[in-house]
Amino acid sequence: MEPNGEEDEEGVPKVGRKGDEEEPALGIAVVGLQILRGAHPKIMHGIHGCIHFSSRSFNTHLHWTTVKIMDLLHGIGVDLVLYLQANYRNYESVFHLASSLADLHTPIFIFFPVWFHLHQKVGINLIWVAVVGDWLNLVFKWVLFGERPYWWVHETQFYGSAPPPVLQQFPITCETGPGSPSGHAMGLAGVWHVMVTAVLAANTERTHSALFSWVVRLGLWMVLAIVILLVCMSRVYVAAHFPHQVITGVIAGMIVAEVFNRVQWIYSASLKKYLYVTLFLLTFALGFYVLLKALGVDLLWTLDKAKRWCIRPEWVHMDTTPFASLMRNMGTLFGLGLGLHSPLCEQKKEIKSASFRLGCIIFSLLLLQLLDTVSLPSKSNILFYLLSFCKSAAAPFITAALVPGCLSVLFLSKNVQRNL
């Protein structure tokens, strides 16, 4: 078989091709056929050009197909944002409350003090799921480069020459990190999964009828589903996330919670192990950042977009940057280890009364609310990140060591006076 000598516009011989829509599989079949027939070198050169053209066309087509799929997902997401903002305006306060409850601040400053003094293992598990889940969320965001609706509508070519949709913004809209997966949805799904499974486990330990246990189980999972739905709707309503980002966040959060439900070493981990895990998570994230930076990837690309397209500069907060999240997580985990292995925490083991537990819960919540009122200076990034670490470390230490240690002294002194 001899080549016909004709070449297309790119200068590639036409042997083994059928026009511009050639499929890669057909090019591979032609190669095998010519090898079996002992093809002439010129023919092999022509086939090589055909394969190169087909591979290049396929890769280009795949790239544009991926872009079109993501644009379509984003376009559908923007339509849903517009629909929610137009038809659920009366529920705006509910959505804002749901977003606030889904923030990592809530499990650390509210849920952890309650659960730690009711059932210490559940409180410990809750912190690990919240911290590791948020750390994984940070890594995923660095890899997936997720857009956010409030800036995407201004920069996309999806709408052509038509004016972009006008999305309403709120004080909690202008998140500065990448959007995929949703950290609020991921954190809430993981933390609430821990709490629901803890209640279900306590329910199975009691003697109840099968019907009662089934009703409790169904009711709790329905509550979890409703809470997750509200949070997902709230994140879409405020134009901070696209629908597919909150869905992937929920799935990822559930997986993290299920994994830690099967991990037992966290309940007996030494202070040294807490320190090692904290350093590992910190150095891994920083090393990954440096590696991507060396490869030419700008991981702070979203900060410029947030500053450019947020309608009010004061809504762009430093505490939503990826490094602020990282330092909060590391501080929380280290503070938990420090509190659990403090001599103050050991004293509470001598007291089993319900009034002592209730007092620990109340005073922990009060002190953490006072701690939460402390605002951090944001003029210096390094100082802000350092103080974020310290503030986050103080929260679990207050709950696990300071409050029970101080109250145990009061309770034990009262018992001594009674015995006298």
GROMACS .gro file of C-alpha atoms in nm:
model
  420
    1MET     CA    1   0.000   0.000   0.000
    2GLU     CA    2   0.150   0.335  -0.107
    3PRO     CA    3   0.059   0.676   0.035
    4ASN     CA    4  -0.137   0.901  -0.196
    5GLY     CA    5   0.100   1.193  -0.124
    6GLU     CA    6  -0.184   1.424  -0.025
    7GLU     CA    7  -0.158   1.626   0.291
    8ASP     CA    8  -0.418   1.819   0.486
    9GLU     CA    9  -0.392   2.180   0.607
   10GLU     CA   10  -0.169   2.079   0.899
   11GLY     CA   11   0.073   1.897   0.665
   12VAL     CA   12  -0.022   1.553   0.797
   13PRO     CA   13  -0.051   1.271   0.539
   14LYS     CA   14  -0.402   1.144   0.494
   15VAL     CA   15  -0.314   0.776   0.521
   16GLY     CA   16  -0.529   0.618   0.793
   17ARG     CA   17  -0.756   0.921   0.838
   18LYS     CA   18  -1.117   0.993   0.758
   19GLY     CA   19  -1.139   1.369   0.776
   20ASP     CA   20  -1.121   1.592   1.080
   21GLU     CA   21  -1.343   1.376   1.298
   22GLU     CA   22  -1.104   1.082   1.320
   23GLU     CA   23  -1.138   0.881   1.642
   24PRO     CA   24  -0.825   0.768   1.833
   25ALA     CA   25  -0.944   0.406   1.829
   26LEU     CA   26  -0.947   0.408   1.446
   27GLY     CA   27  -0.589   0.541   1.437
   28ILE     CA   28  -0.476   0.259   1.667
   29ALA     CA   29  -0.649   0.001   1.446
   30VAL     CA   30  -0.474   0.137   1.135
   31VAL     CA   31  -0.135   0.113   1.307
   32GLY     CA   32  -0.189  -0.254   1.389
   33LEU     CA   33  -0.308  -0.330   1.036
   34GLN     CA   34  -0.007  -0.170   0.867
   35ILE     CA   35   0.242  -0.337   1.102
   36LEU     CA   36   0.093  -0.677   1.018
   37ARG     CA   37   0.126  -0.604   0.644
   38GLY     CA   38   0.487  -0.480   0.672
   39ALA     CA   39   0.411  -0.124   0.578
   40HIS     CA   40   0.649   0.103   0.386
   41PRO     CA   41   0.841   0.356   0.606
   42LYS     CA   42   0.661   0.647   0.441
   43ILE     CA   43   0.330   0.491   0.533
   44MET     CA   44   0.449   0.445   0.891
   45HIS     CA   45   0.549   0.812   0.897
   46GLY     CA   46   0.203   0.904   0.774
   47ILE     CA   47   0.038   0.685   1.037
   48HIS     CA   48   0.254   0.842   1.307
   49GLY     CA   49   0.136   1.186   1.199
   50CYS     CA   50  -0.222   1.065   1.200
   51ILE     CA   51  -0.192   0.928   1.553
   52HIS     CA   52  -0.028   1.250   1.675
   53PHE     CA   53  -0.307   1.458   1.521
   54SER     CA   54  -0.578   1.230   1.661
   55SER     CA   55  -0.426   1.233   2.011
   56ARG     CA   56  -0.390   1.611   2.002
   57SER     CA   57  -0.746   1.654   1.880
   58PHE     CA   58  -0.876   1.416   2.146
   59ASN     CA   59  -0.693   1.595   2.429
   60THR     CA   60  -0.815   1.934   2.307
   61HIS     CA   61  -1.168   1.801   2.272
   62LEU     CA   62  -1.151   1.647   2.622
   63HIS     CA   63  -1.030   1.976   2.771
   64TRP     CA   64  -1.308   2.178   2.612
   65THR     CA   65  -1.565   1.914   2.704
   66THR     CA   66  -1.457   1.937   3.070
   67VAL     CA   67  -1.475   2.317   3.058
   68LYS     CA   68  -1.822   2.304   2.903
   69ILE     CA   69  -1.945   2.056   3.165
   70MET     CA   70  -1.818   2.276   3.450
   71ASP     CA   71  -1.967   2.586   3.288
   72LEU     CA   72  -2.297   2.404   3.260
   73LEU     CA   73  -2.281   2.300   3.627
   74HIS     CA   74  -2.196   2.654   3.728
   75GLY     CA   75  -2.472   2.797   3.508
   76ILE     CA   76  -2.731   2.564   3.663
   77GLY     CA   77  -2.596   2.656   4.006
   78VAL     CA   78  -2.635   3.028   3.939
   79ASP     CA   79  -2.993   2.967   3.825
   80LEU     CA   80  -3.061   2.793   4.157
   81VAL     CA   81  -2.902   3.082   4.347
   82LEU     CA   82  -3.130   3.325   4.166
   83TYR     CA   83  -3.433   3.105   4.233
   84LEU     CA   84  -3.360   3.080   4.606
   85GLN     CA   85  -3.291   3.451   4.639
   86ALA     CA   86  -3.614   3.535   4.457
   87ASN     CA   87  -3.847   3.286   4.627
   88TYR     CA   88  -3.700   3.228   4.975
   89ARG     CA   89  -3.622   3.582   5.081
   90ASN     CA   90  -3.846   3.542   5.387
   91TYR     CA   91  -3.616   3.266   5.514
   92GLU     CA   92  -3.303   3.478   5.493
   93SER     CA   93  -3.256   3.490   5.871
   94VAL     CA   94  -3.294   3.110   5.888
   95PHE     CA   95  -3.030   3.063   5.618
   96HIS     CA   96  -2.790   3.299   5.794
   97LEU     CA   97  -2.839   3.109   6.120
   98ALA     CA   98  -2.782   2.777   5.944
   99SER     CA   99  -2.456   2.901   5.790
  100SER     CA  100  -2.339   3.030   6.128
  101LEU     CA  101  -2.414   2.698   6.299
  102ALA     CA  102  -2.227   2.511   6.026
  103ASP     CA  103  -1.908   2.707   6.084
  104LEU     CA  104  -1.623   2.521   6.258
  105HIS     CA  105  -1.658   2.769   6.542
  106THR     CA  106  -1.984   2.605   6.656
  107PRO     CA  107  -1.861   2.250   6.732
  108ILE     CA  108  -1.556   2.385   6.917
  109PHE     CA  109  -1.722   2.662   7.119
  110ILE     CA  110  -2.066   2.505   7.177
  111PHE     CA  111  -2.095   2.133   7.100
  112PHE     CA  112  -1.757   2.024   7.240
  113PRO     CA  113  -1.808   2.166   7.594
  114VAL     CA  114  -2.144   1.992   7.621
  115TRP     CA  115  -2.039   1.654   7.485
  116PHE     CA  116  -1.700   1.644   7.656
  117HIS     CA  117  -1.855   1.670   8.002
  118LEU     CA  118  -2.144   1.436   7.920
  119HIS     CA  119  -1.944   1.170   7.734
  120GLN     CA  120  -1.574   1.245   7.702
  121LYS     CA  121  -1.508   1.006   7.411
  122VAL     CA  122  -1.778   1.168   7.199
  123GLY     CA  123  -1.628   1.512   7.264
  124ILE     CA  124  -1.282   1.390   7.164
  125ASN     CA  125  -1.417   1.225   6.850
  126LEU     CA  126  -1.605   1.541   6.761
  127ILE     CA  127  -1.287   1.752   6.771
  128TRP     CA  128  -1.089   1.504   6.563
  129VAL     CA  129  -1.361   1.483   6.297
  130ALA     CA  130  -1.398   1.862   6.284
  131VAL     CA  131  -1.024   1.931   6.265
  132VAL     CA  132  -0.917   1.653   6.027
  133GLY     CA  133  -1.225   1.710   5.811
  134ASP     CA  134  -1.148   2.081   5.779
  135TRP     CA  135  -0.781   2.003   5.707
  136LEU     CA  136  -0.881   1.763   5.429
  137ASN     CA  137  -1.121   2.026   5.299
  138LEU     CA  138  -0.831   2.270   5.272
  139VAL     CA  139  -0.620   2.021   5.074
  140PHE     CA  140  -0.913   1.938   4.845
  141LYS     CA  141  -0.971   2.307   4.778
  142TRP     CA  142  -0.609   2.358   4.682
  143VAL     CA  143  -0.637   2.072   4.432
  144LEU     CA  144  -0.986   2.124   4.287
  145PHE     CA  145  -0.971   2.504   4.229
  146GLY     CA  146  -1.343   2.550   4.286
  147GLU     CA  147  -1.507   2.874   4.176
  148ARG     CA  148  -1.764   3.066   4.381
  149PRO     CA  149  -2.088   3.206   4.231
  150TYR     CA  150  -2.039   3.566   4.344
  151TRP     CA  151  -1.721   3.607   4.140
  152TRP     CA  152  -1.776   3.345   3.867
  153VAL     CA  153  -2.067   3.533   3.709
  154HIS     CA  154  -1.840   3.833   3.646
  155GLU     CA  155  -1.550   3.642   3.489
  156THR     CA  156  -1.709   3.363   3.286
  157GLN     CA  157  -1.772   3.366   2.911
  158PHE     CA  158  -2.071   3.136   2.963
  159TYR     CA  159  -2.325   3.415   2.908
  160GLY     CA  160  -2.155   3.554   2.598
  161SER     CA  161  -2.243   3.915   2.521
  162ALA     CA  162  -2.545   3.909   2.755
  163PRO     CA  163  -2.509   4.086   3.091
  164PRO     CA  164  -2.424   3.847   3.378
  165PRO     CA  165  -2.691   3.762   3.636
  166VAL     CA  166  -2.705   3.992   3.937
  167LEU     CA  167  -2.650   3.791   4.255
  168GLN     CA  168  -2.729   3.941   4.591
  169GLN     CA  169  -2.438   3.939   4.838
  170PHE     CA  170  -2.439   3.920   5.217
  171PRO     CA  171  -2.182   3.969   5.496
  172ILE     CA  172  -2.110   3.593   5.488
  173THR     CA  173  -2.089   3.569   5.108
  174CYS     CA  174  -1.733   3.679   5.044
  175GLU     CA  175  -1.536   3.369   5.142
  176THR     CA  176  -1.175   3.406   5.030
  177GLY     CA  177  -1.084   3.041   4.967
  178PRO     CA  178  -1.168   2.811   4.674
  179GLY     CA  179  -1.522   2.680   4.673
  180SER     CA  180  -1.500   2.303   4.628
  181PRO     CA  181  -1.593   2.119   4.839
  182SER     CA  182  -1.801   2.329   5.078
  183GLY     CA  183  -1.629   2.348   5.416
  184HIS     CA  184  -1.952   2.435   5.596
  185ALA     CA  185  -2.138   2.137   5.447
  186MET     CA  186  -1.845   1.901   5.506
  187GLY     CA  187  -1.788   2.010   5.865
  188LEU     CA  188  -2.155   2.005   5.959
  189ALA     CA  189  -2.217   1.662   5.803
  190GLY     CA  190  -1.920   1.513   5.988
  191VAL     CA  191  -1.987   1.671   6.327
  192TRP     CA  192  -2.361   1.605   6.329
  193HIS     CA  193  -2.301   1.249   6.213
  194VAL     CA  194  -2.083   1.199   6.522
  195MET     CA  195  -2.353   1.340   6.752
  196VAL     CA  196  -2.638   1.143   6.595
  197THR     CA  197  -2.451   0.813   6.607
  198ALA     CA  198  -2.355   0.884   6.971
  199VAL     CA  199  -2.720   0.932   7.068
  200LEU     CA  200  -2.819   0.619   6.876
  201ALA     CA  201  -2.546   0.418   7.051
  202ALA     CA  202  -2.669   0.540   7.390
  203ASN     CA  203  -3.025   0.451   7.292
  204THR     CA  204  -2.931   0.093   7.201
  205GLU     CA  205  -2.770   0.046   7.544
  206ARG     CA  206  -3.105   0.107   7.710
  207THR     CA  207  -3.389  -0.142   7.712
  208HIS     CA  208  -3.655  -0.017   7.472
  209SER     CA  209  -3.907  -0.179   7.245
  210ALA     CA  210  -3.806  -0.239   6.886
  211LEU     CA  211  -4.069   0.011   6.767
  212PHE     CA  212  -3.943   0.286   6.998
  213SER     CA  213  -3.582   0.232   6.890
  214TRP     CA  214  -3.686   0.241   6.525
  215VAL     CA  215  -3.881   0.566   6.574
  216VAL     CA  216  -3.586   0.729   6.753
  217ARG     CA  217  -3.345   0.618   6.483
  218LEU     CA  218  -3.570   0.742   6.203
  219GLY     CA  219  -3.636   1.071   6.382
  220LEU     CA  220  -3.268   1.145   6.441
  221TRP     CA  221  -3.166   1.070   6.083
  222MET     CA  222  -3.453   1.289   5.960
  223VAL     CA  223  -3.333   1.574   6.182
  224LEU     CA  224  -2.983   1.531   6.042
  225ALA     CA  225  -3.116   1.535   5.686
  226ILE     CA  226  -3.318   1.852   5.749
  227VAL     CA  227  -3.023   2.032   5.909
  228ILE     CA  228  -2.795   1.934   5.621
  229LEU     CA  229  -3.055   2.050   5.368
  230LEU     CA  230  -3.091   2.386   5.541
  231VAL     CA  231  -2.716   2.441   5.550
  232CYS     CA  232  -2.676   2.343   5.185
  233MET     CA  233  -2.957   2.577   5.083
  234SER     CA  234  -2.808   2.856   5.292
  235ARG     CA  235  -2.464   2.826   5.131
  236VAL     CA  236  -2.622   2.838   4.786
  237TYR     CA  237  -2.860   3.120   4.884
  238VAL     CA  238  -2.578   3.352   4.992
  239ALA     CA  239  -2.395   3.280   4.662
  240ALA     CA  240  -2.094   3.132   4.841
  241HIS     CA  241  -2.122   2.787   4.682
  242PHE     CA  242  -2.260   2.600   4.383
  243PRO     CA  243  -2.494   2.302   4.449
  244HIS     CA  244  -2.240   2.037   4.345
  245GLN     CA  245  -1.991   2.181   4.595
  246VAL     CA  246  -2.221   2.141   4.894
  247ILE     CA  247  -2.318   1.789   4.784
  248THR     CA  248  -1.956   1.675   4.761
  249GLY     CA  249  -1.891   1.842   5.097
  250VAL     CA  250  -2.169   1.644   5.266
  251ILE     CA  251  -2.043   1.315   5.121
  252ALA     CA  252  -1.684   1.386   5.226
  253GLY     CA  253  -1.790   1.486   5.578
  254MET     CA  254  -1.989   1.165   5.624
  255ILE     CA  255  -1.691   0.958   5.511
  256VAL     CA  256  -1.458   1.131   5.760
  257ALA     CA  257  -1.705   1.072   6.044
  258GLU     CA  258  -1.747   0.705   5.955
  259VAL     CA  259  -1.370   0.656   5.948
  260PHE     CA  260  -1.320   0.811   6.292
  261ASN     CA  261  -1.608   0.610   6.437
  262ARG     CA  262  -1.382   0.309   6.377
  263VAL     CA  263  -1.062   0.467   6.511
  264GLN     CA  264  -0.986   0.393   6.878
  265TRP     CA  265  -0.633   0.521   6.938
  266ILE     CA  266  -0.745   0.885   6.954
  267TYR     CA  267  -0.901   0.823   7.298
  268SER     CA  268  -0.573   0.711   7.453
  269ALA     CA  269  -0.328   0.920   7.248
  270SER     CA  270  -0.040   1.068   7.446
  271LEU     CA  271   0.054   1.436   7.443
  272LYS     CA  272   0.355   1.346   7.230
  273LYS     CA  273   0.127   1.183   6.973
  274TYR     CA  274  -0.096   1.492   6.966
  275LEU     CA  275   0.214   1.702   6.906
  276TYR     CA  276   0.338   1.472   6.629
  277VAL     CA  277   0.001   1.464   6.453
  278THR     CA  278  -0.028   1.843   6.475
  279LEU     CA  279   0.321   1.890   6.331
  280PHE     CA  280   0.254   1.634   6.057
  281LEU     CA  281  -0.068   1.799   5.943
  282LEU     CA  282   0.094   2.143   5.954
  283THR     CA  283   0.414   2.046   5.769
  284PHE     CA  284   0.223   1.840   5.512
  285ALA     CA  285  -0.005   2.132   5.428
  286LEU     CA  286   0.283   2.381   5.415
  287GLY     CA  287   0.498   2.140   5.212
  288PHE     CA  288   0.213   2.080   4.970
  289TYR     CA  289   0.169   2.456   4.939
  290VAL     CA  290   0.541   2.508   4.868
  291LEU     CA  291   0.539   2.225   4.612
  292LEU     CA  292   0.244   2.368   4.422
  293LYS     CA  293   0.398   2.714   4.446
  294ALA     CA  294   0.722   2.578   4.294
  295LEU     CA  295   0.517   2.429   4.010
  296GLY     CA  296   0.379   2.775   3.935
  297VAL     CA  297   0.039   2.729   4.100
  298ASP     CA  298  -0.093   3.038   4.276
  299LEU     CA  299  -0.291   2.907   4.572
  300LEU     CA  300  -0.401   3.255   4.676
  301TRP     CA  301  -0.572   3.324   4.343
  302THR     CA  302  -0.912   3.339   4.512
  303LEU     CA  303  -0.815   3.622   4.746
  304ASP     CA  304  -0.780   3.866   4.456
  305LYS     CA  305  -1.115   3.754   4.315
  306ALA     CA  306  -1.285   3.803   4.651
  307LYS     CA  307  -1.142   4.154   4.689
  308ARG     CA  308  -1.233   4.243   4.330
  309TRP     CA  309  -1.593   4.122   4.322
  310CYS     CA  310  -1.716   4.155   4.680
  311ILE     CA  311  -1.942   4.460   4.684
  312ARG     CA  312  -1.821   4.570   5.029
  313PRO     CA  313  -1.451   4.543   5.123
  314GLU     CA  314  -1.528   4.494   5.493
  315TRP     CA  315  -1.703   4.165   5.408
  316VAL     CA  316  -1.372   4.012   5.298
  317HIS     CA  317  -1.240   3.861   5.622
  318MET     CA  318  -0.889   3.732   5.691
  319ASP     CA  319  -1.026   3.446   5.902
  320THR     CA  320  -1.168   3.282   5.588
  321THR     CA  321  -0.828   3.246   5.421
  322PRO     CA  322  -0.685   2.892   5.390
  323PHE     CA  323  -0.391   2.959   5.625
  324ALA     CA  324  -0.619   3.101   5.895
  325SER     CA  325  -0.824   2.782   5.877
  326LEU     CA  326  -0.507   2.571   5.896
  327MET     CA  327  -0.377   2.750   6.206
  328ARG     CA  328  -0.715   2.727   6.380
  329ASN     CA  329  -0.727   2.352   6.319
  330MET     CA  330  -0.373   2.293   6.442
  331GLY     CA  331  -0.434   2.507   6.750
  332THR     CA  332  -0.754   2.323   6.835
  333LEU     CA  333  -0.595   1.978   6.809
  334PHE     CA  334  -0.288   2.078   7.010
  335GLY     CA  335  -0.505   2.248   7.274
  336LEU     CA  336  -0.713   1.932   7.312
  337GLY     CA  337  -0.402   1.719   7.369
  338LEU     CA  338  -0.264   1.974   7.615
  339GLY     CA  339  -0.591   1.983   7.808
  340LEU     CA  340  -0.638   1.606   7.824
  341HIS     CA  341  -0.289   1.555   7.969
  342SER     CA  342  -0.299   1.847   8.211
  343PRO     CA  343  -0.300   1.769   8.586
  344LEU     CA  344  -0.614   1.984   8.607
  345CYS     CA  345  -0.799   1.736   8.386
  346GLU     CA  346  -0.695   1.445   8.608
  347GLN     CA  347  -0.865   1.597   8.912
  348LYS     CA  348  -1.214   1.576   8.763
  349LYS     CA  349  -1.199   1.195   8.750
  350GLU     CA  350  -1.252   1.187   9.125
  351ILE     CA  351  -1.593   1.355   9.093
  352LYS     CA  352  -1.887   1.176   8.929
  353SER     CA  353  -2.182   1.395   9.034
  354ALA     CA  354  -2.427   1.534   8.780
  355SER     CA  355  -2.407   1.880   8.939
  356PHE     CA  356  -2.032   1.886   8.873
  357ARG     CA  357  -2.084   1.795   8.506
  358LEU     CA  358  -2.355   2.059   8.470
  359GLY     CA  359  -2.133   2.320   8.632
  360CYS     CA  360  -1.848   2.231   8.395
  361ILE     CA  361  -2.077   2.268   8.095
  362ILE     CA  362  -2.214   2.605   8.207
  363PHE     CA  363  -1.880   2.762   8.300
  364SER     CA  364  -1.708   2.623   7.991
  365LEU     CA  365  -1.972   2.777   7.767
  366LEU     CA  366  -1.950   3.111   7.948
  367LEU     CA  367  -1.571   3.131   7.930
  368LEU     CA  368  -1.565   3.027   7.565
  369GLN     CA  369  -1.816   3.297   7.477
  370LEU     CA  370  -1.588   3.550   7.647
  371LEU     CA  371  -1.292   3.409   7.454
  372ASP     CA  372  -1.492   3.438   7.133
  373THR     CA  373  -1.535   3.811   7.186
  374VAL     CA  374  -1.157   3.862   7.162
  375SER     CA  375  -1.087   4.007   6.817
  376LEU     CA  376  -0.751   3.951   6.653
  377PRO     CA  377  -0.549   4.221   6.472
  378SER     CA  378  -0.540   4.159   6.098
  379LYS     CA  379  -0.281   4.415   5.987
  380SER     CA  380   0.001   4.159   6.009
  381ASN     CA  381  -0.072   3.819   5.856
  382ILE     CA  382   0.192   3.636   6.060
  383LEU     CA  383   0.070   3.785   6.389
  384PHE     CA  384  -0.289   3.709   6.295
  385TYR     CA  385  -0.211   3.343   6.219
  386LEU     CA  386  -0.009   3.303   6.539
  387LEU     CA  387  -0.284   3.451   6.755
  388SER     CA  388  -0.541   3.235   6.574
  389PHE     CA  389  -0.342   2.929   6.677
  390CYS     CA  390  -0.326   3.043   7.041
  391LYS     CA  391  -0.694   3.136   7.060
  392SER     CA  392  -0.799   2.804   6.907
  393ALA     CA  393  -0.571   2.612   7.144
  394ALA     CA  394  -0.720   2.794   7.443
  395ALA     CA  395  -1.078   2.684   7.365
  396PRO     CA  396  -1.040   2.305   7.418
  397PHE     CA  397  -0.788   2.361   7.701
  398ILE     CA  398  -1.042   2.571   7.892
  399THR     CA  399  -1.306   2.303   7.846
  400ALA     CA  400  -1.093   1.996   7.914
  401ALA     CA  401  -0.863   2.123   8.190
  402LEU     CA  402  -0.913   2.473   8.329
  403VAL     CA  403  -1.285   2.462   8.415
  404PRO     CA  404  -1.303   2.104   8.552
  405GLY     CA  405  -0.977   2.158   8.741
  406CYS     CA  406  -1.100   2.471   8.916
  407LEU     CA  407  -1.446   2.332   8.990
  408SER     CA  408  -1.302   2.006   9.123
  409VAL     CA  409  -1.108   2.205   9.384
  410LEU     CA  410  -1.432   2.369   9.499
  411PHE     CA  411  -1.627   2.042   9.506
  412LEU     CA  412  -1.352   1.852   9.688
  413SER     CA  413  -1.311   2.129   9.947
  414LYS     CA  414  -1.686   2.123  10.014
  415ASN     CA  415  -1.675   1.747  10.061
  416VAL     CA  416  -1.388   1.784  10.309
  417GLN     CA  417  -1.581   2.044  10.508
  418ARG     CA  418  -1.887   1.817  10.519
  419ASN     CA  419  -1.680   1.527  10.646
  420LEU     CA  420  -1.542   1.747  10.922
   0.00000   0.00000   0.00000
